[in-house]
């Protein structure tokens, strides 16, 4: 028997959900038209008025919203309420440009907690459980998002945040943690450290984990489950939409249910923008229909995925999305961190110690991401001493780690040894098998 947090919404008939979505969509579009200049301008340019949007089928009349729009209106230009109604801010990790700032009213935080409560309940959590939160707290949405959901369920929350792995393991053991949330790669690191410390999975009480913020395979899921003795479930979210809890796996583990009463999802052809039928692979596009402070309309996520309305044996009728199969832009997610090649290029160019030719090589070894940057030496440096070359490697490594928050392996290679191509250079070799 499946557990539901909000059975009425999670198991609603499609016609009921469509009616609710249509009502909420028309209200939201009217509100953003009146309060967000960029939406009013875009709609006017497209010849669309709020009165034209009466139902979900009318959504395609509206223009798309892009991440660049959020940068162009930094920090508060897309907020739909006055700042005195905003009770919290979060932000994405910035690239070389400005970071994305999002805001929440108290009602937005309640909706977010509701979404995460559904995800936790679908994982089998109840108010008897101890929730170990190993996502980062702060401007990142992961920690506080799941924290709010766990409190709503009535769980005992242990807000550990990231780092200090041996201490985390002691807390899991001593505090009796039964549910954990973190990135899947960190879950494996916990398992590896436990094994090194001689702690067996039978020594801990974990029964379920909600893992997200980076792509992961079914093989990785099995490895986590075998080594930690829990059920590993996927959770999906974007800072821009709300944070974790946009979609969540149930115990069937056959795709993530999208909280459709709060978010309308479409799949589009990333090249033409044409809306695709459910079941066809395309770019996921989300529209927020309950958020007050920061409601995005037709936001292009760049995530490539598939939607399915096949009946789920858990009883939920919410549309499901399969794990995203990559991105339509060049962003990499390495150990849960968003990495853009342009960030690395910017670091190398600012240091000016090497030739401007580099290659980023990402792989997955024993279910952990490896991250190497190969950089060409100049002719002058190639004849330099080993000591100077080692110092340069260390300097570049420190600069990239400072920018990205994760540490790469730096390999300095001889001049003209990296491939040259006409046109766009192939900067990234991603060897991970994430299909």
mmCIF file of N, CA, C and O in Angstrom, residues 31 35-36 75-91 101-109 112 139 291-295:
data_model
loop_
_atom_site.group_PDB
_atom_site.id
_atom_site.type_symbol
_atom_site.label_atom_id
_atom_site.label_comp_id
_atom_site.label_asym_id
_atom_site.label_seq_id
_atom_site.Cartn_x
_atom_site.Cartn_y
_atom_site.Cartn_z
ATOM 1 N N UNK A 31 -1.252 37.971 -13.343
ATOM 2 C CA UNK A 31 -0.450 38.598 -12.291
ATOM 3 C C UNK A 31 0.943 38.992 -12.797
ATOM 4 O O UNK A 31 1.441 40.083 -12.504
ATOM 5 N N UNK A 35 2.694 42.729 -13.117
ATOM 6 C CA UNK A 35 3.739 43.030 -12.127
ATOM 7 C C UNK A 35 5.177 42.828 -12.588
ATOM 8 O O UNK A 35 6.098 43.276 -11.907
ATOM 9 N N UNK A 36 5.386 42.131 -13.714
ATOM 10 C CA UNK A 36 6.760 41.844 -14.155
ATOM 11 C C UNK A 36 6.965 42.457 -15.537
ATOM 12 O O UNK A 36 6.417 41.963 -16.530
ATOM 13 N N UNK A 75 19.139 41.789 -9.668
ATOM 14 C CA UNK A 75 18.761 40.593 -8.927
ATOM 15 C C UNK A 75 17.247 40.365 -8.811
ATOM 16 O O UNK A 75 16.803 39.237 -8.702
ATOM 17 N N UNK A 76 16.446 41.452 -8.819
ATOM 18 C CA UNK A 76 15.032 41.299 -8.445
ATOM 19 C C UNK A 76 14.057 41.665 -9.559
ATOM 20 O O UNK A 76 12.864 41.804 -9.313
ATOM 21 N N UNK A 77 14.557 41.814 -10.794
ATOM 22 C CA UNK A 77 13.713 42.348 -11.861
ATOM 23 C C UNK A 77 12.573 41.449 -12.308
ATOM 24 O O UNK A 77 11.672 41.919 -12.999
ATOM 25 N N UNK A 78 12.588 40.158 -11.924
ATOM 26 C CA UNK A 78 11.503 39.263 -12.326
ATOM 27 C C UNK A 78 10.604 38.881 -11.160
ATOM 28 O O UNK A 78 9.759 37.996 -11.279
ATOM 29 N N UNK A 79 10.780 39.568 -10.037
ATOM 30 C CA UNK A 79 9.904 39.282 -8.890
ATOM 31 C C UNK A 79 8.522 39.872 -9.151
ATOM 32 O O UNK A 79 8.393 40.972 -9.700
ATOM 33 N N UNK A 80 7.498 39.127 -8.756
ATOM 34 C CA UNK A 80 6.116 39.536 -9.031
ATOM 35 C C UNK A 80 5.419 40.110 -7.802
ATOM 36 O O UNK A 80 4.228 40.422 -7.845
ATOM 37 N N UNK A 81 6.156 40.242 -6.694
ATOM 38 C CA UNK A 81 5.594 40.847 -5.477
ATOM 39 C C UNK A 81 6.579 41.889 -4.967
ATOM 40 O O UNK A 81 7.773 41.829 -5.293
ATOM 41 N N UNK A 82 6.120 42.841 -4.147
ATOM 42 C CA UNK A 82 7.049 43.799 -3.540
ATOM 43 C C UNK A 82 8.039 43.070 -2.625
ATOM 44 O O UNK A 82 7.713 42.018 -2.066
ATOM 45 N N UNK A 83 9.241 43.635 -2.460
ATOM 46 C CA UNK A 83 10.268 42.969 -1.665
ATOM 47 C C UNK A 83 9.865 42.780 -0.206
ATOM 48 O O UNK A 83 10.368 41.868 0.458
ATOM 49 N N UNK A 84 8.949 43.601 0.302
ATOM 50 C CA UNK A 84 8.561 43.400 1.713
ATOM 51 C C UNK A 84 7.689 42.155 1.907
ATOM 52 O O UNK A 84 7.401 41.764 3.031
ATOM 53 N N UNK A 85 7.288 41.530 0.801
ATOM 54 C CA UNK A 85 6.570 40.255 0.910
ATOM 55 C C UNK A 85 7.490 39.051 0.713
ATOM 56 O O UNK A 85 7.080 37.905 0.891
ATOM 57 N N UNK A 86 8.740 39.319 0.336
ATOM 58 C CA UNK A 86 9.715 38.240 0.119
ATOM 59 C C UNK A 86 10.394 37.931 1.455
ATOM 60 O O UNK A 86 11.017 38.804 2.048
ATOM 61 N N UNK A 87 10.263 36.672 1.910
ATOM 62 C CA UNK A 87 10.818 36.310 3.222
ATOM 63 C C UNK A 87 12.132 35.544 3.118
ATOM 64 O O UNK A 87 12.817 35.347 4.121
ATOM 65 N N UNK A 88 12.489 35.075 1.910
ATOM 66 C CA UNK A 88 13.775 34.378 1.757
ATOM 67 C C UNK A 88 14.267 34.494 0.324
ATOM 68 O O UNK A 88 13.465 34.513 -0.608
ATOM 69 N N UNK A 89 15.595 34.553 0.194
ATOM 70 C CA UNK A 89 16.243 34.514 -1.114
ATOM 71 C C UNK A 89 17.114 33.264 -1.207
ATOM 72 O O UNK A 89 17.705 32.839 -0.210
ATOM 73 N N UNK A 90 17.169 32.684 -2.394
ATOM 74 C CA UNK A 90 18.161 31.651 -2.701
ATOM 75 C C UNK A 90 18.837 32.051 -3.998
ATOM 76 O O UNK A 90 18.374 32.962 -4.700
ATOM 77 N N UNK A 91 19.911 31.375 -4.340
ATOM 78 C CA UNK A 91 20.620 31.691 -5.584
ATOM 79 C C UNK A 91 21.305 30.446 -6.109
ATOM 80 O O UNK A 91 21.705 29.571 -5.344
ATOM 81 N N UNK A 101 19.137 34.779 -8.929
ATOM 82 C CA UNK A 101 18.554 35.029 -7.607
ATOM 83 C C UNK A 101 17.059 34.756 -7.665
ATOM 84 O O UNK A 101 16.369 35.232 -8.572
ATOM 85 N N UNK A 102 16.565 33.971 -6.702
ATOM 86 C CA UNK A 102 15.134 33.675 -6.637
ATOM 87 C C UNK A 102 14.600 34.054 -5.258
ATOM 88 O O UNK A 102 15.345 34.076 -4.285
ATOM 89 N N UNK A 103 13.307 34.367 -5.211
ATOM 90 C CA UNK A 103 12.698 34.786 -3.956
ATOM 91 C C UNK A 103 11.459 33.978 -3.621
ATOM 92 O O UNK A 103 10.830 33.376 -4.498
ATOM 93 N N UNK A 104 11.112 33.963 -2.340
ATOM 94 C CA UNK A 104 9.968 33.187 -1.842
ATOM 95 C C UNK A 104 9.152 34.036 -0.871
ATOM 96 O O UNK A 104 9.720 34.684 0.017
ATOM 97 N N UNK A 105 7.846 34.005 -1.043
ATOM 98 C CA UNK A 105 6.958 34.509 0.008
ATOM 99 C C UNK A 105 6.764 33.385 1.021
ATOM 100 O O UNK A 105 7.186 32.247 0.789
ATOM 101 N N UNK A 106 6.097 33.679 2.120
ATOM 102 C CA UNK A 106 5.824 32.619 3.103
ATOM 103 C C UNK A 106 4.980 31.510 2.472
ATOM 104 O O UNK A 106 5.209 30.324 2.707
ATOM 105 N N UNK A 107 4.038 31.904 1.623
ATOM 106 C CA UNK A 107 3.207 30.903 0.949
ATOM 107 C C UNK A 107 4.038 30.041 -0.003
ATOM 108 O O UNK A 107 3.818 28.823 -0.116
ATOM 109 N N UNK A 108 5.025 30.642 -0.674
ATOM 110 C CA UNK A 108 5.921 29.878 -1.545
ATOM 111 C C UNK A 108 6.696 28.829 -0.747
ATOM 112 O O UNK A 108 6.870 27.692 -1.199
ATOM 113 N N UNK A 109 7.167 29.217 0.437
ATOM 114 C CA UNK A 109 7.901 28.264 1.275
ATOM 115 C C UNK A 109 6.982 27.119 1.714
ATOM 116 O O UNK A 109 7.420 25.965 1.795
ATOM 117 N N UNK A 112 6.621 24.801 -1.236
ATOM 118 C CA UNK A 112 7.868 24.048 -1.396
ATOM 119 C C UNK A 112 7.931 22.904 -0.376
ATOM 120 O O UNK A 112 8.261 21.758 -0.717
ATOM 121 N N UNK A 139 22.693 29.483 0.310
ATOM 122 C CA UNK A 139 21.987 29.953 -0.884
ATOM 123 C C UNK A 139 21.552 28.809 -1.785
ATOM 124 O O UNK A 139 20.591 28.932 -2.543
ATOM 125 N N UNK A 291 3.355 29.792 -7.521
ATOM 126 C CA UNK A 291 4.357 30.621 -6.841
ATOM 127 C C UNK A 291 3.984 32.098 -6.921
ATOM 128 O O UNK A 291 3.494 32.569 -7.940
ATOM 129 N N UNK A 292 4.262 32.811 -5.842
ATOM 130 C CA UNK A 292 3.909 34.233 -5.757
ATOM 131 C C UNK A 292 5.089 35.141 -6.101
ATOM 132 O O UNK A 292 4.977 36.030 -6.932
ATOM 133 N N UNK A 293 6.247 34.913 -5.464
ATOM 134 C CA UNK A 293 7.361 35.855 -5.612
ATOM 135 C C UNK A 293 8.058 35.746 -6.956
ATOM 136 O O UNK A 293 8.442 36.754 -7.546
ATOM 137 N N UNK A 294 8.218 34.509 -7.456
ATOM 138 C CA UNK A 294 9.070 34.304 -8.625
ATOM 139 C C UNK A 294 8.455 33.249 -9.542
ATOM 140 O O UNK A 294 8.986 32.157 -9.703
ATOM 141 N N UNK A 295 7.304 33.565 -10.143
ATOM 142 C CA UNK A 295 6.646 32.564 -10.995
ATOM 143 C C UNK A 295 7.158 32.616 -12.431
ATOM 144 O O UNK A 295 6.929 33.591 -13.135
#
